[in-house]
Coordinates of C-alpha atoms and ligand atoms in Angstrom, one line a residue:
X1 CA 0.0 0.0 0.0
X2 CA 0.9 3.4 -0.9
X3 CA 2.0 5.5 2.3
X4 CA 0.3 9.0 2.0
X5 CA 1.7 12.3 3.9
X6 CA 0.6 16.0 3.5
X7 CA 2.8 19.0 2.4
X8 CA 2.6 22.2 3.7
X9 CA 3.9 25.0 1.7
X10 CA 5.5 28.3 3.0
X11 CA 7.8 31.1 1.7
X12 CA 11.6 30.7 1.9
X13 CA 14.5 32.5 0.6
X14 CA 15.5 33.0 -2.6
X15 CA 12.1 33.0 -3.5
X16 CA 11.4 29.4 -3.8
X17 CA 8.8 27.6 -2.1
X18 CA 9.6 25.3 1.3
X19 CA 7.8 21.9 1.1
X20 CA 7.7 20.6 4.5
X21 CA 6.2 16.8 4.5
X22 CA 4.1 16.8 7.9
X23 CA 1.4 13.8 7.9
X24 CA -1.6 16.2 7.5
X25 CA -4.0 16.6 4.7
X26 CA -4.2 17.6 1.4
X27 CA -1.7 17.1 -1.2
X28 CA -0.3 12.9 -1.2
X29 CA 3.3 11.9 -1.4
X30 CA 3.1 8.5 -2.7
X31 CA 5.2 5.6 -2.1
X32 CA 6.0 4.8 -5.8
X33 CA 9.8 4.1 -4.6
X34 CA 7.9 0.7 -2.8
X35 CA 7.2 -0.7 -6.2
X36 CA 9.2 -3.6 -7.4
X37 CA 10.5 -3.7 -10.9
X38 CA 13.1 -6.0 -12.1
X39 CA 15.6 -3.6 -14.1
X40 CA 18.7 -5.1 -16.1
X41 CA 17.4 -8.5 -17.6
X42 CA 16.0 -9.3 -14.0
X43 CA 18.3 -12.0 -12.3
X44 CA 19.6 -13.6 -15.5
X45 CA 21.1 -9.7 -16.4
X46 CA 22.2 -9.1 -13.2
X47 CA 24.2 -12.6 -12.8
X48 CA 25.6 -11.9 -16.2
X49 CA 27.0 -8.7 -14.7
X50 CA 28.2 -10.0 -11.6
X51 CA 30.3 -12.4 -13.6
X52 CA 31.3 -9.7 -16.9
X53 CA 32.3 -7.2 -15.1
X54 CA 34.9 -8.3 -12.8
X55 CA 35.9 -10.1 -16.1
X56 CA 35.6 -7.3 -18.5
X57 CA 38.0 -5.1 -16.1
X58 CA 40.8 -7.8 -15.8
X59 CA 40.5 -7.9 -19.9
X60 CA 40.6 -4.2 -20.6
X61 CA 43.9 -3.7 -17.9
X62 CA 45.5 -6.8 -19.8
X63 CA 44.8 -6.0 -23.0
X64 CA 46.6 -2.0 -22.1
X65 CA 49.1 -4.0 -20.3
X66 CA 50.5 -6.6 -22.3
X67 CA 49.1 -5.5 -25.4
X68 CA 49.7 -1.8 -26.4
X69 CA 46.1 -1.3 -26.2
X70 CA 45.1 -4.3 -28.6
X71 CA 41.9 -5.7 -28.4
X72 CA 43.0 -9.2 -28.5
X73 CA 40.7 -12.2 -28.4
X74 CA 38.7 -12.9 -24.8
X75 CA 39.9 -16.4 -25.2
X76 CA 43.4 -15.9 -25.6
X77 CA 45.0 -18.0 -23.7
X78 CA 48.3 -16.2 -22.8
X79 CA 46.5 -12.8 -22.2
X80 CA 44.8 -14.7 -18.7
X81 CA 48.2 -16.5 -17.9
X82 CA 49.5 -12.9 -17.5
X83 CA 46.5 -11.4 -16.3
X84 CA 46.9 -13.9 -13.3
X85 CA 50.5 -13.8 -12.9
X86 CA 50.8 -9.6 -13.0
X87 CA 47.4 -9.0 -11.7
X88 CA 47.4 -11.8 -8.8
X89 CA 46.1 -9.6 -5.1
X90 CA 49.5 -9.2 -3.0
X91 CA 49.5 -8.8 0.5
X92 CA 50.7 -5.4 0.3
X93 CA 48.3 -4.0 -2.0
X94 CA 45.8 -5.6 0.2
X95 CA 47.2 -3.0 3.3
X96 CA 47.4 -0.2 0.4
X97 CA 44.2 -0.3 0.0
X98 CA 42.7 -1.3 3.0
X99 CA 44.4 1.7 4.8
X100 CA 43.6 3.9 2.5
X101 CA 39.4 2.9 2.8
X102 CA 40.0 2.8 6.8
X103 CA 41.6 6.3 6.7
X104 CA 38.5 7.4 4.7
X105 CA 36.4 5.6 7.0
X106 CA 37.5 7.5 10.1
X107 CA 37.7 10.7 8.8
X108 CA 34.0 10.8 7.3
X109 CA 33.8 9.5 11.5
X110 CA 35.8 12.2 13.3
X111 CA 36.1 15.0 10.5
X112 CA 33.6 18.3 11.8
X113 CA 31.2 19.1 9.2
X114 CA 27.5 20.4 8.7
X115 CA 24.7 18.3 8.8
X116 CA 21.9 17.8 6.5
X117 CA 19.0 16.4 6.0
X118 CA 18.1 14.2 3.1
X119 CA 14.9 13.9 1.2
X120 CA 11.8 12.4 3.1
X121 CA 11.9 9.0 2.7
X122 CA 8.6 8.0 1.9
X123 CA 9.6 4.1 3.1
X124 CA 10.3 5.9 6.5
X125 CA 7.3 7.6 6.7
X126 CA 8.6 10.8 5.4
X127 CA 11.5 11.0 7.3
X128 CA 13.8 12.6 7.1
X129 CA 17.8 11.3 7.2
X130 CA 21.0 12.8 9.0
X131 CA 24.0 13.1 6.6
X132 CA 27.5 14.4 8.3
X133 CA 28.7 16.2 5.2
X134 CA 32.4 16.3 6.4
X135 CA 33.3 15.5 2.5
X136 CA 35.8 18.9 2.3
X137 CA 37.7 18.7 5.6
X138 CA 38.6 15.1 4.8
X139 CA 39.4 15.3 1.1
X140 CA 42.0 18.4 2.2
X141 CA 43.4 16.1 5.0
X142 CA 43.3 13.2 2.5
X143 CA 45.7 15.3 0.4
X144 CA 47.6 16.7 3.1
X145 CA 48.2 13.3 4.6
X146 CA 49.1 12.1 1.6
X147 CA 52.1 15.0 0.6
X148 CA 53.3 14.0 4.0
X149 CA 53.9 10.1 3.2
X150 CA 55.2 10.8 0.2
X151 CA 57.8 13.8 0.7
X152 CA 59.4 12.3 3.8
X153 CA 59.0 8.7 1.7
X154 CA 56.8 6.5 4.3
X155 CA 54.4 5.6 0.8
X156 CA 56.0 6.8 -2.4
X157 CA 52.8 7.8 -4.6
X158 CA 54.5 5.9 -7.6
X159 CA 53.8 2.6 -5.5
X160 CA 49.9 3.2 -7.0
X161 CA 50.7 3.3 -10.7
X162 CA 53.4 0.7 -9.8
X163 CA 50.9 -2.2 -8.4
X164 CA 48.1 -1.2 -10.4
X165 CA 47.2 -4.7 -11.1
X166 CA 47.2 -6.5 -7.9
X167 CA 45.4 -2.8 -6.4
X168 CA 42.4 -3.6 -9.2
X169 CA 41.6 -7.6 -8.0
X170 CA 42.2 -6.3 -4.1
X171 CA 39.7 -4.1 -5.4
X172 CA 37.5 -6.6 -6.7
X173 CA 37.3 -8.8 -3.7
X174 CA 36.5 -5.7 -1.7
X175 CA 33.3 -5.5 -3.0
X176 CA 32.1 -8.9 -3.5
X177 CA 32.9 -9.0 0.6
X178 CA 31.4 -5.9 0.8
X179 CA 28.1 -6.8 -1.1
X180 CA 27.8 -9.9 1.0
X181 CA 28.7 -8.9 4.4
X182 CA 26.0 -6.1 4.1
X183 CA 23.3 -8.0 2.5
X184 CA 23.7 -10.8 5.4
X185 CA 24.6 -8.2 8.2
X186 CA 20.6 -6.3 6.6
X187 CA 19.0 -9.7 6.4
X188 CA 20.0 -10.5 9.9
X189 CA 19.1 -7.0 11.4
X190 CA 15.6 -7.2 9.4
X191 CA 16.0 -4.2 7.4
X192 CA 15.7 -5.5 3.9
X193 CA 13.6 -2.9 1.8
X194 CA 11.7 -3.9 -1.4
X195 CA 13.1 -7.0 -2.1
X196 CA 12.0 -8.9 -5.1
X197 CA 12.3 -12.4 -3.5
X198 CA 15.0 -13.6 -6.2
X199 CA 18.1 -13.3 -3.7
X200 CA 20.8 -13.1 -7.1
X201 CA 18.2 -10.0 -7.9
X202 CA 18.7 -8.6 -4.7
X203 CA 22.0 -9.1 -3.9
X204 CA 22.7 -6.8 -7.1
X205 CA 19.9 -4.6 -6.1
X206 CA 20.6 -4.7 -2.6
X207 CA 18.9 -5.1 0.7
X208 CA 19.2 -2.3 2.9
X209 CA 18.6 0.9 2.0
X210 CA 20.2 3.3 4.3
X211 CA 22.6 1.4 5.7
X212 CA 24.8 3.1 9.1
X213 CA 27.7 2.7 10.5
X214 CA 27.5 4.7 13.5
X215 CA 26.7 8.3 12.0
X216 CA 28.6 7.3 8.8
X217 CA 25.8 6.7 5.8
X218 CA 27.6 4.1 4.1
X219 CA 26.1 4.5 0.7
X220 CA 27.8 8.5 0.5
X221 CA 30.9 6.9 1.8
X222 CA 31.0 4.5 -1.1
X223 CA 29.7 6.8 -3.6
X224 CA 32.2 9.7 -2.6
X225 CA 34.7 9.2 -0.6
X226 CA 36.5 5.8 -2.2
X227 CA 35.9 5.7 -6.1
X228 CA 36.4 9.2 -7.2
X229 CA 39.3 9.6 -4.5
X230 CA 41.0 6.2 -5.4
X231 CA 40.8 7.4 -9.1
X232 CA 42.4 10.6 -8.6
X233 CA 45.5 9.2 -7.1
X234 CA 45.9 7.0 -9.7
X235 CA 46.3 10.0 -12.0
X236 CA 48.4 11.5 -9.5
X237 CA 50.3 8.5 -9.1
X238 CA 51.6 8.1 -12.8
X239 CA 52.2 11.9 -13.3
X240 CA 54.8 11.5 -10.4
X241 CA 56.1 8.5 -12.0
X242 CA 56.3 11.0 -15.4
X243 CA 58.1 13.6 -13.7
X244 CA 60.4 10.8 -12.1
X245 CA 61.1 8.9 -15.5
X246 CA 61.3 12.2 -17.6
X247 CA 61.8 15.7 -15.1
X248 CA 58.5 17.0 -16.4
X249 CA 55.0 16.1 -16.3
X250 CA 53.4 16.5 -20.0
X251 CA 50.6 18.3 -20.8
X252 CA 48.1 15.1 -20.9
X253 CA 49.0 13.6 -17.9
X254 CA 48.3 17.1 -15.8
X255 CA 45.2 16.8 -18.1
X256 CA 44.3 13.7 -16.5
X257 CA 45.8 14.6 -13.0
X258 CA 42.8 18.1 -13.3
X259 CA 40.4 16.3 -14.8
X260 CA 40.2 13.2 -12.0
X261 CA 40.6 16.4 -9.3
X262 CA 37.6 18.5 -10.5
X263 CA 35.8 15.3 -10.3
X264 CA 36.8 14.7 -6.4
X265 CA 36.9 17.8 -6.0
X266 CA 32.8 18.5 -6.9
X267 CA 32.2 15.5 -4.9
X268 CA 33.7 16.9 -1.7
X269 CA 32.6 20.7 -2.0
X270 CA 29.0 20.1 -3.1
X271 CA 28.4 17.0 0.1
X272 CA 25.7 19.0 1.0
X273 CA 23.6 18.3 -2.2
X274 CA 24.1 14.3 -1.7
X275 CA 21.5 13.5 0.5
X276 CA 18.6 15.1 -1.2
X277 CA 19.8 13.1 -4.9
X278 CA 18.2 10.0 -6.3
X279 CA 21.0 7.3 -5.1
X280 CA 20.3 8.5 -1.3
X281 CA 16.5 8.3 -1.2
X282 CA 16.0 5.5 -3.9
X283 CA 18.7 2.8 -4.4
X284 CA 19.8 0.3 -2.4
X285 CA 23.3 -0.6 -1.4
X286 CA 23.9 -3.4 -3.5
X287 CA 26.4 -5.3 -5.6
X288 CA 25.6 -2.6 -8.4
X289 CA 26.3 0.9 -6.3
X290 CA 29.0 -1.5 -4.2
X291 CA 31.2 -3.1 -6.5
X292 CA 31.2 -0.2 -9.0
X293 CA 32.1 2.4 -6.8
X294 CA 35.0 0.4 -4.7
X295 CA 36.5 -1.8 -7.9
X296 CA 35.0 -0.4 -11.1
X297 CA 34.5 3.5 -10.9
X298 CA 38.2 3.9 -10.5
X299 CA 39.8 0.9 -12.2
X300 CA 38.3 1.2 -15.4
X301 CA 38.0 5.0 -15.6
X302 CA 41.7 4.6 -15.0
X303 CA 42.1 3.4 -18.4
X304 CA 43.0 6.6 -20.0
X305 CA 45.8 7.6 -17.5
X306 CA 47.1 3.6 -17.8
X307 CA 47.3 4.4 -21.2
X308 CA 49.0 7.4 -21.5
X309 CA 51.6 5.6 -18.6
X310 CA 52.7 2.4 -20.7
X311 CA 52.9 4.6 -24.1
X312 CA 55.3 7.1 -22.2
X313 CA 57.6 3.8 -21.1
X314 CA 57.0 2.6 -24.9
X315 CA 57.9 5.6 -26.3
X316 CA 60.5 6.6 -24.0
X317 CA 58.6 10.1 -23.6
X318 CA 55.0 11.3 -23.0
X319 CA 52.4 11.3 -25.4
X320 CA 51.7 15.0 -26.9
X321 CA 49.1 16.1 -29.3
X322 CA 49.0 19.3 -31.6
X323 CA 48.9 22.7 -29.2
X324 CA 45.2 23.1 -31.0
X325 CA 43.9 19.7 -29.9
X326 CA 45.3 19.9 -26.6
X327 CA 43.5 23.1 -26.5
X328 CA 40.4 21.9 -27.3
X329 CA 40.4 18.7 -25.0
X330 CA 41.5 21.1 -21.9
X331 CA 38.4 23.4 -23.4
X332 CA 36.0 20.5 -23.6
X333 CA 36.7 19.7 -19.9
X334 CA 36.4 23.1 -18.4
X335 CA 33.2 23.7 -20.2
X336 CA 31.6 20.6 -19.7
X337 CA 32.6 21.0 -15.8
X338 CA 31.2 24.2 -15.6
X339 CA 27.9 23.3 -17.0
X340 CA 27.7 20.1 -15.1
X341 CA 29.0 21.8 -11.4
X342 CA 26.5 24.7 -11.7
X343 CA 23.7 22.5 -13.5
X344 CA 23.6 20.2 -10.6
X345 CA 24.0 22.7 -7.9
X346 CA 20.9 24.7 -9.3
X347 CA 18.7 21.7 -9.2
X348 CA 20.3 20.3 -5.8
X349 CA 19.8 23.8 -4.2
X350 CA 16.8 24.4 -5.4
X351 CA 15.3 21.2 -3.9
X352 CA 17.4 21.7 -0.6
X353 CA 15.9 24.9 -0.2
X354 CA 12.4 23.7 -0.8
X355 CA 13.1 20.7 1.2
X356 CA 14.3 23.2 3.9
X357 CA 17.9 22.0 4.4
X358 CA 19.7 24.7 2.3
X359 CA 23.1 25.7 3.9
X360 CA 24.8 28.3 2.1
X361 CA 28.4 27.1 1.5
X362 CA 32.0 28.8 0.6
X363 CA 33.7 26.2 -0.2
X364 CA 36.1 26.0 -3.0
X365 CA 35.5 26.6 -6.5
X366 CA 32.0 28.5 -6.4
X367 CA 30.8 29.2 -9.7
X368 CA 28.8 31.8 -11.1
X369 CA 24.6 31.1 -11.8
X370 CA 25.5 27.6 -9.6
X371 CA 22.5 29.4 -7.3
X372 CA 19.3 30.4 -8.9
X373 CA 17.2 33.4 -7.6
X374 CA 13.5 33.2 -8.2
X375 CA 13.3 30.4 -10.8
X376 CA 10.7 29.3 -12.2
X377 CA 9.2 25.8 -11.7
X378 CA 6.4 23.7 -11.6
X379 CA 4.4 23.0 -8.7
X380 CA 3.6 19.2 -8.5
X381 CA -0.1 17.5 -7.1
X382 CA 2.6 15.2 -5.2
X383 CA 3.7 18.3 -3.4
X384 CA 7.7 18.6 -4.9
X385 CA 8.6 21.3 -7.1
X386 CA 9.6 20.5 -11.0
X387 CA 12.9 23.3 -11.3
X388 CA 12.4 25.4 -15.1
X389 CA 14.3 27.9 -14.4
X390 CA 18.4 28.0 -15.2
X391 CA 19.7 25.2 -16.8
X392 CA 16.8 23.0 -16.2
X393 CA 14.8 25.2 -18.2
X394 CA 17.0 24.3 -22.0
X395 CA 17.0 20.2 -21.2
X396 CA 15.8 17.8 -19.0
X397 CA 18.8 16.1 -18.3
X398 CA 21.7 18.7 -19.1
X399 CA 23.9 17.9 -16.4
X400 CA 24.3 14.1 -18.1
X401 CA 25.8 16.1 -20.9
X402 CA 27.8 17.9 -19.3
X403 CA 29.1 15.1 -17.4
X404 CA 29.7 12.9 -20.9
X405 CA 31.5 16.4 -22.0
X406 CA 33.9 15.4 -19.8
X407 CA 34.3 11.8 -20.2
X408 CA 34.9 12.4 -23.9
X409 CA 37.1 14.9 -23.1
X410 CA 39.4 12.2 -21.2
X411 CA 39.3 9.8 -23.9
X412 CA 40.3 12.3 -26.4
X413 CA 43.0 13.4 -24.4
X414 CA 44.7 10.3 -25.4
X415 CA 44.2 10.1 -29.1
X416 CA 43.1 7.2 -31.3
X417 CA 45.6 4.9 -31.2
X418 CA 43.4 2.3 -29.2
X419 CA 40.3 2.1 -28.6
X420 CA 40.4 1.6 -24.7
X421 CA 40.6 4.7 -23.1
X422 CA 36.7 5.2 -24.3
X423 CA 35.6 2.7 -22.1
X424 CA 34.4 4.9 -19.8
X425 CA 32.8 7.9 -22.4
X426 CA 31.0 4.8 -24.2
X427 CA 30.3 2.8 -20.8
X428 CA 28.9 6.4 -19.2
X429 CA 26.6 6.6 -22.5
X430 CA 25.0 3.7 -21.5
X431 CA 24.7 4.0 -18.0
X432 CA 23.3 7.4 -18.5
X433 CA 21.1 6.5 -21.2
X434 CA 19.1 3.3 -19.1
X435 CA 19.8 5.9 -15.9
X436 CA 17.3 8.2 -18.0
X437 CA 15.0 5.8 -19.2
X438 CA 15.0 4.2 -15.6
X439 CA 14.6 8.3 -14.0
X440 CA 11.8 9.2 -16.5
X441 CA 9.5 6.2 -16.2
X442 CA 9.6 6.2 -12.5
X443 CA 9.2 10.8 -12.4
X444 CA 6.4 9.7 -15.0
X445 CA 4.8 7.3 -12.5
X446 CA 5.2 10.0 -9.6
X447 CA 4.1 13.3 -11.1
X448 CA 1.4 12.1 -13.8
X449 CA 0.1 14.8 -16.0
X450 CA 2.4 17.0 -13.9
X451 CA 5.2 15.1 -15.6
X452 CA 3.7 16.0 -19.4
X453 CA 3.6 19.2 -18.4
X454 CA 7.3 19.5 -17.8
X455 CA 8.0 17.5 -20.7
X456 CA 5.7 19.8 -22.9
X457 CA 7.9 22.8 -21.2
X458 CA 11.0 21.7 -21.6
X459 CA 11.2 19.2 -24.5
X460 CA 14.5 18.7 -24.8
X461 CA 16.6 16.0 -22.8
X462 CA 20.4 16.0 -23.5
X463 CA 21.3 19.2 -26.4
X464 CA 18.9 22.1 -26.3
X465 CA 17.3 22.6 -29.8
X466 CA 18.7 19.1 -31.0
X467 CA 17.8 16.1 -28.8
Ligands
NDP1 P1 19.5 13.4 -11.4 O1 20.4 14.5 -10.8 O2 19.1 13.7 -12.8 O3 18.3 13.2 -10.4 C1 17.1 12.7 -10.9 C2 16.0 13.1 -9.9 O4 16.0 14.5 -9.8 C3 14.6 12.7 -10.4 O5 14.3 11.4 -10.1 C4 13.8 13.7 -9.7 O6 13.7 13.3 -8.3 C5 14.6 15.0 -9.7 N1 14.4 15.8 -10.8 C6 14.5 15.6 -12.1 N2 14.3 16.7 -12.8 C7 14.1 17.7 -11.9 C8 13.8 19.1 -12.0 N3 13.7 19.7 -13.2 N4 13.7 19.8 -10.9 C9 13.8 19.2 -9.7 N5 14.0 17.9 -9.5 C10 14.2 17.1 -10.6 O7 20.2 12.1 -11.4 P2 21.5 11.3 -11.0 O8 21.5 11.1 -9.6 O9 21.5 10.2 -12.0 O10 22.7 12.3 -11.4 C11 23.4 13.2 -10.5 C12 24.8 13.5 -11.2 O11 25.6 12.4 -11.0 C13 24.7 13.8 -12.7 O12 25.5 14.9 -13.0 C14 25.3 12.6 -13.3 O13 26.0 12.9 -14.5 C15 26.3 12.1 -12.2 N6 26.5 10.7 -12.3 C16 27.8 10.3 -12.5 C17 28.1 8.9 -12.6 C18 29.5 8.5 -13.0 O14 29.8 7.3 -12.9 N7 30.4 9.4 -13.4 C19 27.1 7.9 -12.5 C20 25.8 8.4 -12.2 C21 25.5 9.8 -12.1 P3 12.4 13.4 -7.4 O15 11.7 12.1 -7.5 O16 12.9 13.7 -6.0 O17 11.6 14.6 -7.9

């Protein structure tokens, strides 16, 4: 059954309208997040994934390793023999890596920081979640600490780069233990949330939904503080390794090394706008959200920087492109940023002030028109607010744009020579694409004719004009 709540609606700053969800009257907020629906195949898809994946990232790091960046046959028998040798988990990438998610794990603990609420949870009955957004204080003491090990030579960054290999299957095992040890730990505890009754199915989909560790939401940790971090060091990692090998870092590496940091970067400085997004109030933490983040987010959107590291020992110096292309990659990537940053943070605000949890922030970059004053929206029967104003008002989903701006930009950074540094710009179309056919069935299903509306208003999903 459908839980129903009330909304009351009163004036806020900025000149947007604060939804508070009290359990009155009136207008319904309805539970469509309860409703089971098997997404990706249903539990034949979902095995097949659990099994490619972990596969598909061991063949892509072999085939850069031992293969220039040849797509050689799956089957090839040699290619695994080395993948297994090169690639087998070592005790000390095991601690690498391990210290480095504990360290995360007590500074999102210990680190000061605002809280915030998240979204009502309509399985909660409208409650609303604590979030410690301590995201900037422990990505600058993340970077601190991690000057400090490698100037005085207790962890040499190039150690990263270095053990790449055994760091990816340590990776792997991570968060098949991860996915299991939760789902058992939620089944145990009781908390299981919309399962589907297939257990393959909901191991992938997961079984709790807001899982804790003590104030620590473990589904932000995962999503911010490991992947995008872990990714950025490997970045970091081989442009120390370039500077080592050849006294200078080149211009596509430091591409690489700003690209990965705006990325962390966003993560950290816009915490605040976390709890109110889809992943915090909808999906479950599961093998999907799990594995990617803690093995596949940063081991396969690696490739690139892999790539331009084994052609720079190849070639016996760095890969450069024409001043003009090199240009245009490093203009692709600020552009794309700056649409996606300030796209996001319009829409996040804009909800966090209507959801009443709006904090205004200083942290470091804040762009111009990332806040909007007196947008204009749509005002749902369901009670939320449909944003129409800024961005939001020239396509639907601008900020995945934006965002596959930027992943193009980092394959194009390495040139054509092999096809697998766009892994992850061809792998983000599809996630993006099923992400908005998965988003705009379910909005569809929640807002109704309200939905229409918006779609009549703002036709457009990904380019303004075009598409
Ligand atoms: P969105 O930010 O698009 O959030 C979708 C939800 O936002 C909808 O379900 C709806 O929620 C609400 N919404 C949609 N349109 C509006 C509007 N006009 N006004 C107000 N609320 C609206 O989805 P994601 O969480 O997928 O993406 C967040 C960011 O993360 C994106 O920039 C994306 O590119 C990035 N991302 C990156 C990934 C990576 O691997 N690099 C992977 C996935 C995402 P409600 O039901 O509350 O109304």
């Amino acid at each position: 059954m459908p839980s129903k709540h009330t909304v009351k609606v009163k004036p806020n700053i900025n000149g947007i309208t604060s939804v508070d969800i009290k359990q009155k009257k009136n207008v319904t907020l309805i539970d469509t997040d309860n409703e089971i629906v098997f997404e990706f195949g249903g539990p034949w898809g979902v095995t097949a994934m659990m099994i490619g994946f972990p596969l598909l990232m061991f063949y892509l790091w072999g085939c850069l390793q031992f293969y220039r960046g040849k797509l050689v046959l799956p089957l090839e028998g040699e290619l695994w023999s080395q993948i297994i040798k090169e690639a087998w988990p070592t005790w000390y990438a095991t601690k690498i890596y391990l210290t480095f998610c504990l360290y995360e794990l007590f500074l999102a603990y210990f680190m000061p920081g605002p809280i915030v609420k998240g979204a009502p949870v309509a399985s909660l009955n409208g409650k609303k979640l604590d979030y410690l957004c301590n995201g900037v204080m422990s990505w600058y003491v993340t970077l601190i600490t991690s000057y400090i090990l490698h100037r005085y030579s207790y962890f040499r960054l190039t150690e990263i780069i270095d053990n790449l290999g055994p760091l990816m299957t340590v990776s792997i095992i991570t968060g098949f233990t991860i996915t299991f040890t939760v789902y058992i730990v939620t089944i145990i505890q009781g908390n299981q949330y919309r399962m589907s009754g297939n257990i393959v199915y909901d191991l992938f989909m997961g079984a709790a939904l807001n899982p804790r560790l003590g104030r620590v939401d473990l589904k932000m940790f995962a999503e911010i503080r490991v992947p995008w971090v872990v990714l950025f060091y490997i970045s970091v990692s081989a442009a120390v390794k370039e500077y080592e090998m050849f006294g200078y870092v080149s211009a596509t590496m430091a591409f690489m090394v700003l690209a990965h940091f705006l990325y962390v970067n966003a993560c950290a400085k816009g915490e605040e706008c976390i709890p109110t997004t889809w992943d915090m109030t909808y999906e479950k933490f599961g093998f999907m959200l799990i594995f990617w983040n803690f093995a596949g987010v940063p081991f396969t959107y690696c490739l690139g920087t892999l790539y331009l590291h084994l052609s720079s020992i190849d070639n016996g110096r760095p890969i450069q492109h024409s001043p003009a292309w090199t240009f245009f990659c490093y203009a692709l990537l600020i552009s794309g940023y700056y649409i996606w940053d300030t796209a996001n943070s319009q829409k996040n605000r804009f909800r966090m002030t209507l959801n009443g949890t709006y904090i205004p922030r200083s942290t470091f970059p804040q762009l111009p028109w990332g806040t909007l004053k007196n947008p204009s929206y749509i005002k749902t029967k369901q009670g939320n607010l449909i944003l129409t104003g800024g961005w939001w008002g020239y396509a639907r989903k601008i900020h995945y744009s934006a965002d596959l701006m930027m992943a193009f930009s980092w394959g194009f950074i390495c040139g054509f020579n092999t096809p697998i540094p766009y892994f992850y710009p061809a792998f983000f179309v599809f996630v993006l694409t099923h992400r908005v056919t998965r988003d705009m069935e379910r909005c569809a299903r929640k807002y109704g004719k309200d939905w229409d509306e918006y779609c009549r208003q703002v036709p457009y999903i990904f380019i303004p004009g075009v598409y």
